[in-house]
Amino acid sequence: NPSILQDVFSRVGGPDMAGECSTMLLINQDFTILDNTWSWRADHTDYLRDGLGIDKAVVDHCVVVNGDFVTAYCLMIEHSLKELCVWNGNSGKVYFIQSELAYEVGDYETPRDYPGLRINGSNFYGTNLGFYSFFSRKHRATKNFPNVVSAVISQPDSTIDSAMILLLDPKIGAGIISNVINDKGQEASLQNPGTPSWCSQIPNKKVNASD
């Protein structure tokens, strides 16, 4: 009897409202199913596309999963100032991620190196995981800064069939994601804007995605 969270939209902040929270969507219950959830730190508008500033909306994480056997079919997570998603539960499965790291990381005096997805739990399975970078030049991004070491930090027993990183609009964006999964995969930078870099991780003991 799993709990199902379907068509859930969370927004924090924006140009005309202050907003702050630690985590937009917190999953503590085992066997939860997520489908079509979008957790968005509102750091831009349709007329201002390169970030409002870190003080306009303060959000650590879009999603944190503590429950075991949690399954996400469509997880959209954008612009939080630390990890977009922290997956602490065991035997989690994610079949699709659409995500974008925060535009304004350069506003911090101390460099911020947070992955899009941090997997702390065991026996994780993921596929079709996409992470976009658009670090705004308006917010101090340069060719080599910020430098996020990896889009996904995973455990050795995690199975990830496909993960991708991509640097968007090079005219007003910059910075680097150096790796896709841990220390593997081609970087996304101004050297290859608009070109996706794909990577996978298949451990010796593979999770059965059909379970």
mmCIF file of C-alpha atoms in Angstrom:
data_model
loop_
_atom_site.group_PDB
_atom_site.id
_atom_site.type_symbol
_atom_site.label_atom_id
_atom_site.label_comp_id
_atom_site.label_asym_id
_atom_site.label_seq_id
_atom_site.Cartn_x
_atom_site.Cartn_y
_atom_site.Cartn_z
ATOM 1 C CA ASN A 1 0.000 0.000 0.000
ATOM 2 C CA PRO A 2 2.417 2.712 -1.120
ATOM 3 C CA SER A 3 1.773 6.418 -0.703
ATOM 4 C CA ILE A 4 1.632 8.275 -4.011
ATOM 5 C CA LEU A 5 2.595 11.912 -4.560
ATOM 6 C CA GLN A 6 1.486 12.880 -8.045
ATOM 7 C CA ASP A 7 1.442 16.264 -9.838
ATOM 8 C CA VAL A 8 3.040 18.128 -6.922
ATOM 9 C CA PHE A 9 4.438 21.610 -7.653
ATOM 10 C CA SER A 10 6.539 23.419 -5.051
ATOM 11 C CA ARG A 11 7.877 26.949 -5.450
ATOM 12 C CA VAL A 12 9.913 29.105 -3.082
ATOM 13 C CA GLY A 13 10.662 32.780 -3.718
ATOM 14 C CA GLY A 14 10.507 34.983 -6.771
ATOM 15 C CA PRO A 15 10.987 38.635 -7.730
ATOM 16 C CA ASP A 16 8.100 39.950 -5.624
ATOM 17 C CA MET A 17 8.188 37.635 -2.633
ATOM 18 C CA ALA A 18 10.715 36.522 -0.062
ATOM 19 C CA GLY A 19 10.926 32.809 0.585
ATOM 20 C CA GLU A 20 13.046 30.465 2.640
ATOM 21 C CA CYS A 21 13.024 26.791 3.531
ATOM 22 C CA SER A 22 15.483 23.995 4.136
ATOM 23 C CA THR A 23 13.832 21.357 1.913
ATOM 24 C CA MET A 24 10.843 21.741 -0.389
ATOM 25 C CA LEU A 25 9.843 18.075 -0.509
ATOM 26 C CA LEU A 26 10.861 15.724 2.303
ATOM 27 C CA ILE A 27 10.069 12.009 1.973
ATOM 28 C CA ASN A 28 10.374 10.033 5.212
ATOM 29 C CA GLN A 29 7.943 7.184 4.461
ATOM 30 C CA ASP A 30 9.038 3.902 2.896
ATOM 31 C CA PHE A 31 7.532 2.695 -0.420
ATOM 32 C CA THR A 32 6.501 6.199 -1.514
ATOM 33 C CA ILE A 33 5.916 6.745 -5.246
ATOM 34 C CA LEU A 34 6.638 10.150 -6.798
ATOM 35 C CA ASP A 35 5.261 11.007 -10.226
ATOM 36 C CA ASN A 36 5.396 14.398 -11.948
ATOM 37 C CA THR A 37 6.816 16.455 -9.094
ATOM 38 C CA TRP A 38 8.500 19.817 -9.676
ATOM 39 C CA SER A 39 10.416 21.535 -6.878
ATOM 40 C CA TRP A 40 11.610 24.956 -8.013
ATOM 41 C CA ARG A 41 13.586 27.667 -6.284
ATOM 42 C CA ALA A 42 12.251 30.616 -8.266
ATOM 43 C CA ASP A 43 15.489 32.342 -9.218
ATOM 44 C CA HIS A 44 14.315 33.829 -12.524
ATOM 45 C CA THR A 45 11.262 35.140 -14.349
ATOM 46 C CA ASP A 46 10.178 35.221 -17.975
ATOM 47 C CA TYR A 47 11.803 38.654 -18.342
ATOM 48 C CA LEU A 48 14.880 38.138 -16.119
ATOM 49 C CA ARG A 49 16.595 34.921 -17.122
ATOM 50 C CA ASP A 50 19.967 35.051 -15.381
ATOM 51 C CA GLY A 51 19.162 34.842 -11.687
ATOM 52 C CA LEU A 52 17.629 37.084 -9.047
ATOM 53 C CA GLY A 53 20.347 36.626 -6.410
ATOM 54 C CA ILE A 54 20.847 34.214 -3.555
ATOM 55 C CA ASP A 55 19.081 36.466 -1.049
ATOM 56 C CA LYS A 56 15.784 36.378 -2.954
ATOM 57 C CA ALA A 57 15.072 32.740 -2.186
ATOM 58 C CA VAL A 58 17.025 30.634 0.293
ATOM 59 C CA VAL A 59 16.546 26.897 -0.256
ATOM 60 C CA ASP A 60 19.050 24.198 0.662
ATOM 61 C CA HIS A 61 17.489 21.239 -1.158
ATOM 62 C CA CYS A 62 14.639 20.634 -3.568
ATOM 63 C CA VAL A 63 14.060 17.015 -2.455
ATOM 64 C CA VAL A 64 15.406 14.857 0.381
ATOM 65 C CA VAL A 65 14.470 11.169 0.494
ATOM 66 C CA ASN A 66 14.921 9.322 3.794
ATOM 67 C CA GLY A 67 12.495 6.462 3.159
ATOM 68 C CA ASP A 68 13.508 3.068 1.773
ATOM 69 C CA PHE A 69 12.113 1.589 -1.480
ATOM 70 C CA VAL A 70 11.048 5.021 -2.748
ATOM 71 C CA THR A 71 10.418 5.246 -6.513
ATOM 72 C CA ALA A 72 10.384 8.448 -8.586
ATOM 73 C CA TYR A 73 9.086 8.312 -12.154
ATOM 74 C CA CYS A 74 9.413 12.021 -12.972
ATOM 75 C CA LEU A 75 11.511 14.177 -10.668
ATOM 76 C CA MET A 76 12.029 17.798 -11.666
ATOM 77 C CA ILE A 77 14.369 19.688 -9.325
ATOM 78 C CA GLU A 78 15.808 23.134 -9.943
ATOM 79 C CA HIS A 79 18.074 25.823 -8.530
ATOM 80 C CA SER A 80 18.452 25.007 -4.814
ATOM 81 C CA LEU A 81 21.638 26.382 -3.277
ATOM 82 C CA LYS A 82 22.997 23.057 -2.020
ATOM 83 C CA GLU A 83 22.308 19.579 -3.428
ATOM 84 C CA LEU A 84 19.187 19.521 -5.568
ATOM 85 C CA CYS A 85 18.360 16.041 -4.248
ATOM 86 C CA VAL A 86 19.813 14.046 -1.357
ATOM 87 C CA TRP A 87 18.827 10.370 -1.451
ATOM 88 C CA ASN A 88 19.447 8.795 1.962
ATOM 89 C CA GLY A 89 17.046 5.848 1.696
ATOM 90 C CA ASN A 90 18.006 2.363 0.563
ATOM 91 C CA SER A 91 16.766 0.587 -2.593
ATOM 92 C CA GLY A 92 15.578 3.771 -4.265
ATOM 93 C CA LYS A 93 14.713 3.984 -7.955
ATOM 94 C CA VAL A 94 14.558 7.045 -10.197
ATOM 95 C CA TYR A 95 13.455 6.747 -13.820
ATOM 96 C CA PHE A 96 13.762 10.381 -14.892
ATOM 97 C CA ILE A 97 15.367 13.562 -13.551
ATOM 98 C CA GLN A 98 15.219 16.999 -15.136
ATOM 99 C CA SER A 99 17.311 19.471 -13.200
ATOM 100 C CA GLU A 100 19.249 22.706 -13.341
ATOM 101 C CA LEU A 101 21.831 23.895 -10.830
ATOM 102 C CA ALA A 102 21.491 27.347 -9.250
ATOM 103 C CA TYR A 103 22.366 30.284 -11.510
ATOM 104 C CA GLU A 104 23.885 32.438 -8.761
ATOM 105 C CA VAL A 105 26.480 30.129 -7.179
ATOM 106 C CA GLY A 106 29.182 32.737 -7.867
ATOM 107 C CA ASP A 107 27.502 35.154 -5.426
ATOM 108 C CA TYR A 108 29.049 33.212 -2.538
ATOM 109 C CA GLU A 109 32.465 34.334 -1.328
ATOM 110 C CA THR A 110 33.344 30.701 -0.623
ATOM 111 C CA PRO A 111 33.108 28.354 -3.631
ATOM 112 C CA ARG A 112 30.087 26.042 -3.499
ATOM 113 C CA ASP A 113 30.595 22.497 -4.744
ATOM 114 C CA TYR A 114 27.305 20.660 -4.440
ATOM 115 C CA PRO A 115 26.226 17.905 -6.864
ATOM 116 C CA GLY A 116 22.788 17.751 -8.382
ATOM 117 C CA LEU A 117 22.177 14.327 -6.803
ATOM 118 C CA ARG A 118 23.913 12.896 -3.751
ATOM 119 C CA ILE A 119 23.178 9.196 -3.150
ATOM 120 C CA ASN A 120 23.926 8.095 0.403
ATOM 121 C CA GLY A 121 21.676 5.015 0.466
ATOM 122 C CA SER A 122 22.555 1.563 -0.806
ATOM 123 C CA ASN A 123 21.239 -0.395 -3.807
ATOM 124 C CA PHE A 124 20.105 2.671 -5.784
ATOM 125 C CA TYR A 125 18.937 2.454 -9.405
ATOM 126 C CA GLY A 126 18.670 5.435 -11.749
ATOM 127 C CA THR A 127 18.200 6.076 -15.443
ATOM 128 C CA ASN A 128 17.580 9.117 -17.656
ATOM 129 C CA LEU A 129 19.119 11.558 -15.189
ATOM 130 C CA GLY A 130 19.756 15.009 -16.685
ATOM 131 C CA PHE A 131 21.648 17.888 -15.022
ATOM 132 C CA TYR A 132 22.020 21.287 -16.706
ATOM 133 C CA SER A 133 24.437 24.044 -15.731
ATOM 134 C CA PHE A 134 23.801 27.703 -16.307
ATOM 135 C CA PHE A 135 26.053 29.632 -13.962
ATOM 136 C CA SER A 136 25.306 33.285 -14.625
ATOM 137 C CA ARG A 137 28.071 35.701 -15.654
ATOM 138 C CA LYS A 138 25.957 38.401 -14.006
ATOM 139 C CA HIS A 139 26.573 36.547 -10.754
ATOM 140 C CA ARG A 140 30.377 36.299 -11.106
ATOM 141 C CA ALA A 141 30.601 33.076 -13.089
ATOM 142 C CA THR A 142 33.682 32.816 -15.300
ATOM 143 C CA LYS A 143 35.141 30.256 -17.677
ATOM 144 C CA ASN A 144 36.546 28.218 -14.774
ATOM 145 C CA PHE A 145 34.274 29.257 -11.877
ATOM 146 C CA PRO A 146 32.252 27.800 -10.335
ATOM 147 C CA ASN A 147 33.630 24.298 -10.795
ATOM 148 C CA VAL A 148 31.256 21.588 -9.577
ATOM 149 C CA VAL A 149 33.226 18.355 -9.260
ATOM 150 C CA SER A 150 30.366 16.041 -10.245
ATOM 151 C CA ALA A 151 26.665 16.127 -11.059
ATOM 152 C CA VAL A 152 26.074 12.812 -9.252
ATOM 153 C CA ILE A 153 27.868 11.545 -6.148
ATOM 154 C CA SER A 154 26.912 7.893 -5.762
ATOM 155 C CA GLN A 155 27.747 4.816 -3.711
ATOM 156 C CA PRO A 156 29.798 1.995 -5.305
ATOM 157 C CA ASP A 157 26.744 -0.295 -5.442
ATOM 158 C CA SER A 158 24.547 2.240 -7.253
ATOM 159 C CA THR A 159 23.427 1.295 -10.748
ATOM 160 C CA ILE A 160 22.966 4.267 -13.067
ATOM 161 C CA ASP A 161 22.099 3.296 -16.626
ATOM 162 C CA SER A 162 22.344 6.803 -18.024
ATOM 163 C CA ALA A 163 23.156 10.260 -16.653
ATOM 164 C CA MET A 164 23.877 13.427 -18.595
ATOM 165 C CA ILE A 165 25.291 16.908 -18.031
ATOM 166 C CA LEU A 166 24.964 19.916 -20.322
ATOM 167 C CA LEU A 167 26.062 23.556 -20.231
ATOM 168 C CA LEU A 168 23.327 25.869 -21.487
ATOM 169 C CA ASP A 169 23.484 29.335 -23.107
ATOM 170 C CA PRO A 170 27.205 30.249 -23.324
ATOM 171 C CA LYS A 171 26.395 33.903 -24.088
ATOM 172 C CA ILE A 172 25.367 34.674 -20.514
ATOM 173 C CA GLY A 173 26.396 31.473 -18.700
ATOM 174 C CA ALA A 174 29.751 29.934 -17.791
ATOM 175 C CA GLY A 175 31.359 27.645 -15.186
ATOM 176 C CA ILE A 176 32.083 23.928 -15.219
ATOM 177 C CA ILE A 177 30.649 20.595 -14.139
ATOM 178 C CA SER A 178 33.815 18.482 -14.216
ATOM 179 C CA ASN A 179 32.307 14.969 -14.129
ATOM 180 C CA VAL A 180 28.976 13.246 -14.612
ATOM 181 C CA ILE A 181 29.101 10.450 -11.973
ATOM 182 C CA ASN A 182 31.757 10.661 -9.250
ATOM 183 C CA ASP A 183 35.019 11.063 -11.192
ATOM 184 C CA LYS A 184 33.719 9.714 -14.519
ATOM 185 C CA GLY A 185 32.405 11.405 -17.651
ATOM 186 C CA GLN A 186 33.361 14.351 -19.831
ATOM 187 C CA GLU A 187 32.983 17.829 -18.352
ATOM 188 C CA ALA A 188 30.298 20.331 -19.332
ATOM 189 C CA SER A 189 31.939 23.708 -19.902
ATOM 190 C CA LEU A 190 32.441 26.505 -22.404
ATOM 191 C CA GLN A 191 34.627 24.060 -24.314
ATOM 192 C CA ASN A 192 31.530 22.064 -25.327
ATOM 193 C CA PRO A 193 28.393 24.199 -24.758
ATOM 194 C CA GLY A 194 25.143 22.591 -25.812
ATOM 195 C CA THR A 195 26.777 19.173 -26.142
ATOM 196 C CA PRO A 196 25.525 16.534 -23.677
ATOM 197 C CA SER A 197 28.036 14.360 -21.871
ATOM 198 C CA TRP A 198 26.660 10.904 -21.013
ATOM 199 C CA CYS A 199 27.887 8.440 -18.421
ATOM 200 C CA SER A 200 26.799 5.264 -16.633
ATOM 201 C CA GLN A 201 27.806 3.264 -13.583
ATOM 202 C CA ILE A 202 27.239 -0.479 -13.556
ATOM 203 C CA PRO A 203 28.607 -2.223 -10.441
ATOM 204 C CA ASN A 204 29.287 -5.947 -10.179
ATOM 205 C CA LYS A 205 25.974 -6.501 -8.428
ATOM 206 C CA LYS A 206 23.355 -4.915 -10.650
ATOM 207 C CA VAL A 207 19.922 -3.860 -9.428
ATOM 208 C CA ASN A 208 17.019 -5.338 -11.392
ATOM 209 C CA ALA A 209 15.191 -2.294 -12.710
ATOM 210 C CA SER A 210 11.976 -4.300 -13.167
ATOM 211 C CA ASP A 211 11.654 -5.172 -9.452
#
